[in-house]
Short mmCIF file of C-alpha atoms and ligand atoms in Angstrom, two decimals:
data_model
loop_
_atom_site.label_atom_id
_atom_site.label_comp_id
_atom_site.label_asym_id
_atom_site.label_seq_id
_atom_site.Cartn_x
_atom_site.Cartn_y
_atom_site.Cartn_z
CA MET A 1 -2.04 17.35 6.15
CA LYS A 2 -5.72 16.90 5.30
CA GLN A 3 -6.10 13.18 4.75
CA ILE A 4 -4.10 10.07 5.60
CA LEU A 5 -4.90 6.75 3.96
CA LEU A 6 -3.78 3.69 5.91
CA ILE A 7 -3.96 0.41 4.02
CA GLU A 8 -3.78 -2.64 6.28
CA VAL A 9 -3.37 -6.08 4.79
CA SER A 10 -2.58 -8.71 7.41
CA PRO A 11 -5.46 -11.01 8.45
CA ARG A 12 -3.70 -11.80 11.76
CA GLY A 13 -5.46 -9.18 13.85
CA LYS A 14 -3.76 -8.53 17.19
CA ASP A 15 -0.91 -10.95 16.34
CA SER A 16 0.04 -8.93 13.30
CA ALA A 17 3.38 -7.12 13.47
CA SER A 18 2.56 -4.82 10.55
CA ARG A 19 -0.75 -3.80 12.17
CA SER A 20 0.86 -3.26 15.55
CA VAL A 21 3.55 -0.98 14.09
CA ALA A 22 0.93 0.76 11.93
CA ASP A 23 -1.04 1.49 15.13
CA THR A 24 2.03 3.18 16.62
CA LEU A 25 2.45 5.19 13.43
CA ALA A 26 -1.25 6.13 13.32
CA ALA A 27 -1.08 7.35 16.94
CA ARG A 28 1.94 9.49 16.12
CA LEU A 29 0.26 10.90 13.01
CA ILE A 30 -2.95 11.72 14.89
CA GLY A 31 -0.85 13.52 17.53
CA LEU A 32 0.98 15.54 14.89
CA TYR A 33 -2.03 16.21 12.66
CA PRO A 34 -5.12 16.18 14.90
CA SER A 35 -7.36 17.72 12.25
CA ALA A 36 -6.39 15.28 9.49
CA LYS A 37 -8.90 12.66 8.42
CA LEU A 38 -7.47 9.17 8.93
CA ILE A 39 -9.00 6.51 6.67
CA ARG A 40 -8.19 2.92 7.60
CA ARG A 41 -8.82 0.55 4.74
CA ASP A 42 -8.64 -3.01 5.98
CA LEU A 43 -8.01 -5.29 3.02
CA ALA A 44 -8.25 -8.40 5.19
CA ALA A 45 -11.82 -7.53 6.18
CA GLU A 46 -12.86 -6.21 2.78
CA HIS A 47 -12.26 -8.68 -0.04
CA LEU A 48 -11.56 -6.56 -3.08
CA PRO A 49 -12.33 -8.29 -6.37
CA HIS A 50 -9.78 -9.22 -8.99
CA LEU A 51 -10.25 -7.30 -12.21
CA ASP A 52 -12.71 -8.98 -14.55
CA ASP A 53 -13.57 -8.20 -18.17
CA VAL A 54 -16.36 -5.72 -17.45
CA THR A 55 -14.46 -3.82 -14.73
CA LEU A 56 -11.39 -3.62 -16.92
CA ARG A 57 -13.42 -2.15 -19.76
CA ALA A 58 -15.27 0.18 -17.40
CA ILE A 59 -12.06 1.68 -16.01
CA SER A 60 -10.11 1.90 -19.24
CA THR A 61 -12.57 2.77 -22.01
CA LYS A 62 -12.12 6.09 -23.81
CA ASP A 63 -15.64 5.92 -25.26
CA PRO A 64 -17.86 8.21 -23.15
CA GLY A 65 -20.98 6.20 -24.09
CA GLU A 66 -19.41 2.93 -22.93
CA ALA A 67 -18.07 4.64 -19.80
CA GLU A 68 -21.60 5.81 -18.99
CA ARG A 69 -23.11 2.36 -19.64
CA LEU A 70 -20.48 0.63 -17.49
CA LYS A 71 -20.16 3.22 -14.73
CA GLY A 72 -21.57 0.82 -12.12
CA ALA A 73 -18.69 -1.58 -12.76
CA ALA A 74 -16.16 1.25 -12.28
CA ARG A 75 -17.68 2.49 -9.01
CA GLN A 76 -15.45 0.63 -6.55
CA SER A 77 -12.28 1.46 -8.46
CA ASP A 78 -13.42 5.11 -8.77
CA HIS A 79 -14.00 5.30 -5.03
CA LEU A 80 -10.63 3.76 -4.09
CA THR A 81 -8.81 5.93 -6.62
CA ASP A 82 -10.51 9.13 -5.39
CA GLU A 83 -9.61 8.16 -1.83
CA LEU A 84 -5.94 7.77 -2.79
CA LEU A 85 -5.85 10.98 -4.85
CA GLU A 86 -7.46 12.98 -2.03
CA SER A 87 -4.87 11.76 0.52
CA ASP A 88 -1.63 13.57 1.33
CA LEU A 89 -0.02 10.56 2.97
CA LEU A 90 -0.40 6.90 2.09
CA VAL A 91 0.63 4.27 4.64
CA ILE A 92 0.81 0.66 3.46
CA ALA A 93 1.21 -1.86 6.28
CA THR A 94 1.70 -5.32 4.85
CA PRO A 95 3.22 -8.71 5.52
CA MET A 96 5.64 -10.37 3.14
CA TRP A 97 3.99 -13.50 1.79
CA ASN A 98 6.03 -15.82 -0.38
CA PHE A 99 8.59 -13.06 -0.87
CA GLY A 100 6.03 -10.67 -2.34
CA ILE A 101 2.90 -8.78 -1.35
CA PRO A 102 -0.35 -10.60 -0.47
CA SER A 103 -2.81 -10.76 -3.37
CA ALA A 104 -5.28 -8.61 -1.39
CA LEU A 105 -2.84 -5.69 -1.70
CA LYS A 106 -2.24 -6.46 -5.36
CA ALA A 107 -6.02 -6.34 -5.91
CA TRP A 108 -6.08 -2.81 -4.41
CA ILE A 109 -3.13 -1.77 -6.59
CA ASP A 110 -4.87 -3.12 -9.70
CA LEU A 111 -7.93 -1.02 -8.86
CA VAL A 112 -6.06 2.27 -8.28
CA VAL A 113 -3.23 2.22 -10.85
CA ARG A 114 -5.34 3.52 -13.71
CA PRO A 115 -4.52 5.27 -16.99
CA GLY A 116 -5.97 8.76 -16.97
CA ARG A 117 -6.47 8.76 -13.20
CA THR A 118 -3.18 7.94 -11.48
CA PHE A 119 -0.85 7.85 -14.50
CA ARG A 120 -0.91 8.85 -18.14
CA TYR A 121 1.21 8.20 -21.18
CA GLY A 122 3.09 11.39 -22.14
CA ASP A 123 5.47 12.07 -25.04
CA GLY A 124 8.48 11.27 -22.93
CA GLY A 125 6.98 8.18 -21.29
CA VAL A 126 4.73 7.58 -18.33
CA VAL A 127 3.68 10.53 -16.12
CA GLY A 128 2.51 9.85 -12.56
CA LEU A 129 -0.63 11.78 -11.64
CA ALA A 130 -0.72 11.05 -7.90
CA LYS A 131 1.29 14.18 -7.16
CA ASP A 132 2.32 15.89 -3.90
CA LYS A 133 1.99 12.78 -1.77
CA LYS A 134 4.23 10.93 0.57
CA ALA A 135 4.14 7.26 1.46
CA ILE A 136 5.32 5.14 4.35
CA LEU A 137 5.70 1.38 4.04
CA VAL A 138 5.40 -0.77 7.16
CA LEU A 139 6.74 -4.16 6.12
CA ALA A 140 6.63 -7.28 8.27
CA SER A 141 8.50 -10.45 7.39
CA GLY A 142 9.54 -13.70 8.98
CA GLY A 143 13.13 -13.34 7.82
CA VAL A 144 15.58 -10.47 7.43
CA PHE A 145 15.80 -8.82 4.04
CA THR A 146 17.60 -5.51 4.53
CA GLU A 147 20.98 -7.29 4.61
CA GLY A 148 22.43 -10.76 4.22
CA PRO A 149 21.73 -13.65 1.86
CA TRP A 150 17.97 -13.10 1.63
CA LEU A 151 18.19 -9.51 0.39
CA PRO A 152 17.66 -10.46 -3.29
CA TRP A 153 14.50 -12.35 -2.28
CA ASP A 154 12.69 -9.17 -1.25
CA PHE A 155 10.03 -8.50 -3.88
CA VAL A 156 8.00 -6.34 -1.50
CA GLU A 157 9.86 -3.07 -1.00
CA PRO A 158 11.36 -2.83 -4.54
CA TYR A 159 7.97 -3.54 -6.09
CA LEU A 160 6.04 -1.12 -3.89
CA ARG A 161 8.59 1.66 -4.46
CA GLN A 162 8.47 1.02 -8.20
CA ILE A 163 4.67 1.01 -8.51
CA LEU A 164 4.29 4.06 -6.25
CA GLY A 165 6.94 5.90 -8.31
CA PHE A 166 5.05 4.90 -11.46
CA ILE A 167 1.98 6.82 -10.26
CA GLY A 168 4.06 9.77 -9.02
CA ILE A 169 4.73 8.99 -5.36
CA GLU A 170 8.50 9.29 -5.00
CA ASP A 171 8.82 10.32 -1.35
CA VAL A 172 8.69 6.91 0.32
CA GLN A 173 10.00 5.91 3.75
CA THR A 174 10.12 2.35 5.05
CA VAL A 175 9.80 0.85 8.51
CA ARG A 176 10.70 -2.82 8.78
CA ALA A 177 9.40 -5.36 11.25
CA GLU A 178 11.71 -8.10 10.04
CA GLY A 179 12.74 -11.38 11.64
CA MET A 180 9.35 -12.33 13.09
CA ASN A 181 10.04 -16.03 12.49
CA LEU A 182 13.61 -15.98 13.83
CA PRO A 183 13.47 -17.03 17.50
CA TRP A 184 16.60 -15.04 18.44
CA LEU A 185 15.13 -11.83 16.99
CA ALA A 186 11.34 -12.15 17.22
CA ALA A 187 10.74 -10.52 20.62
CA GLU A 188 12.63 -7.38 19.62
CA VAL A 189 11.18 -6.93 16.15
CA VAL A 190 8.06 -4.88 16.95
CA PRO A 191 9.69 -2.74 19.70
CA LYS A 192 12.55 -1.94 17.29
CA ALA A 193 10.10 -1.05 14.50
CA ASN A 194 8.12 1.15 16.92
CA LYS A 195 11.35 3.02 17.70
CA ALA A 196 11.92 3.47 13.98
CA VAL A 197 8.43 4.99 13.74
CA GLU A 198 9.38 7.55 16.39
CA ALA A 199 12.42 8.48 14.27
CA LEU A 200 10.48 9.00 11.02
CA ALA A 201 10.46 12.49 9.54
CA LEU A 202 6.72 13.21 9.39
C1 FMN B 1 1.25 -17.30 3.75
C2 FMN B 1 2.51 -16.77 4.39
C3 FMN B 1 3.64 -16.62 3.61
C4 FMN B 1 4.80 -16.10 4.19
N1 FMN B 1 5.90 -15.93 3.40
C5 FMN B 1 7.02 -15.41 3.93
C6 FMN B 1 8.17 -15.18 3.13
O1 FMN B 1 8.20 -15.44 1.93
N2 FMN B 1 9.27 -14.66 3.72
C7 FMN B 1 9.31 -14.34 5.04
O2 FMN B 1 10.32 -13.85 5.51
N3 FMN B 1 8.22 -14.51 5.82
C8 FMN B 1 7.09 -15.04 5.30
N4 FMN B 1 5.99 -15.23 6.09
C9 FMN B 1 6.04 -14.75 7.48
C10 FMN B 1 5.38 -13.39 7.61
O3 FMN B 1 5.95 -12.45 6.75
C11 FMN B 1 5.52 -12.92 9.05
O4 FMN B 1 4.78 -13.81 9.88
C12 FMN B 1 5.02 -11.50 9.26
O5 FMN B 1 5.08 -11.20 10.63
C13 FMN B 1 3.59 -11.35 8.75
O6 FMN B 1 3.11 -10.04 8.96
P1 FMN B 1 1.98 -9.75 10.05
O7 FMN B 1 2.61 -10.14 11.37
O8 FMN B 1 1.68 -8.32 9.94
O9 FMN B 1 0.83 -10.65 9.72
C14 FMN B 1 4.83 -15.75 5.56
C15 FMN B 1 3.68 -15.93 6.33
C16 FMN B 1 2.52 -16.43 5.75
C17 FMN B 1 1.28 -16.60 6.60
#
């Protein structure tokens, strides 16, 4: 393990369940892989831009002249994509917001899911180019989504698994901190998720 990329999304600092569980996971990873480089990318602190016309052209043009002219506009996306491609393990620690991912995480995804860099169109369909990587999702939510009536409302884990698979990351484990807003569960949510971290195959 040479590089671990930890994406943190919640703006709730020390109150954040996903960050707290991600800290436990990071400590375990550092213990197991002391020489690995751990990059923490804090999407709550760093406001990534939504894709605009120029950036979109800069990251998708096939014209080398245009690519050269627009390379400044592609720089941030290039950097984030290189960072992902150079990592062996991707950890995404995120809250559920309105049954999906926060737009800050979507902005990161829009900057790194790129034709020619992280996927390409082959004869038989799409080929993921982010090979030989694993991912761990640390997902915090107010309700419970792994079972019961709210299960179909979870647009976080299915989406993240789908988009990671699309770019070639198929080995994905999930740790849930679920039930944060349910008074009869809340106190146990983070301790239970921390135990699940200890049980992960890393
Ligand atoms: C803007 C917003 C939207 C939320 N939407 C949902 C939701 O759709 N479903 C849910 O179960 N919890 C929802 N919650 C609760 C959070 O998922 C919960 O507080 C979780 O602990 C947030 O993660 P964090 O503690 O890492 O910040 C929402 C919270 C906020 C602030």
